[in-house]
């Protein structure tokens, strides 16, 4: 029964957003709420139609519940303002995980890998040896200063 109440409330919020002409809607996806809007092309994305704009779903990690819906509605009005003023820019908030992932170097990822690896593996001579094997293989074929992009990792 909870989902139907939430779905009805989501419809109401979207009607409010529409009547306020925000040009942003909220949708539920996998237990999270997303903002949906037509925005300038995201950095690194292809402008297939040549319009300079594209419809995107923006995940702000807002849970699909009543409190989350209030937050999402506030965010939708905020995004609507930026669109109306033509001041929207793709920043870390709207890029989400993509922004964080794209800025790490291969060396930084190797350091994170070491920390994560030994959270799940007891430090023994054997586990140190296994980790060292992964680590040296990666280092041999990559440059730790390079950004960890698909191109840099594939070409190595």
C-alpha angles and dihedrals in degrees: 000000000000093000093054092051089049091047091051091048090048089054090050092050091049090050089052090049091049095049089049087053093232093149088219128107131189121228134182119234126171094338094312133097120237133191115230120201144140105255141168112285112283115245108271093016123119120248095217097170095040092233096118088232137084138175113258137182110220117204113206094173092251113156118236098249135104095273090046090051091055090051092046091050091053090048091048092054089048092050090045090056091052091049093048092049090043089233098118114132130178102248133160091277094059097033090051114177093000091068093050095044096048097054099057121102122225088250092054091049090050089054091050089047091055092051092047094043094056092046087066100030125058110237105252132143088262096049091045089052092048092048091047089053092054092042097050093044090054093044092048092056101037141047110241090213093058119099111255097248126149090247093053093047096044095047093051 
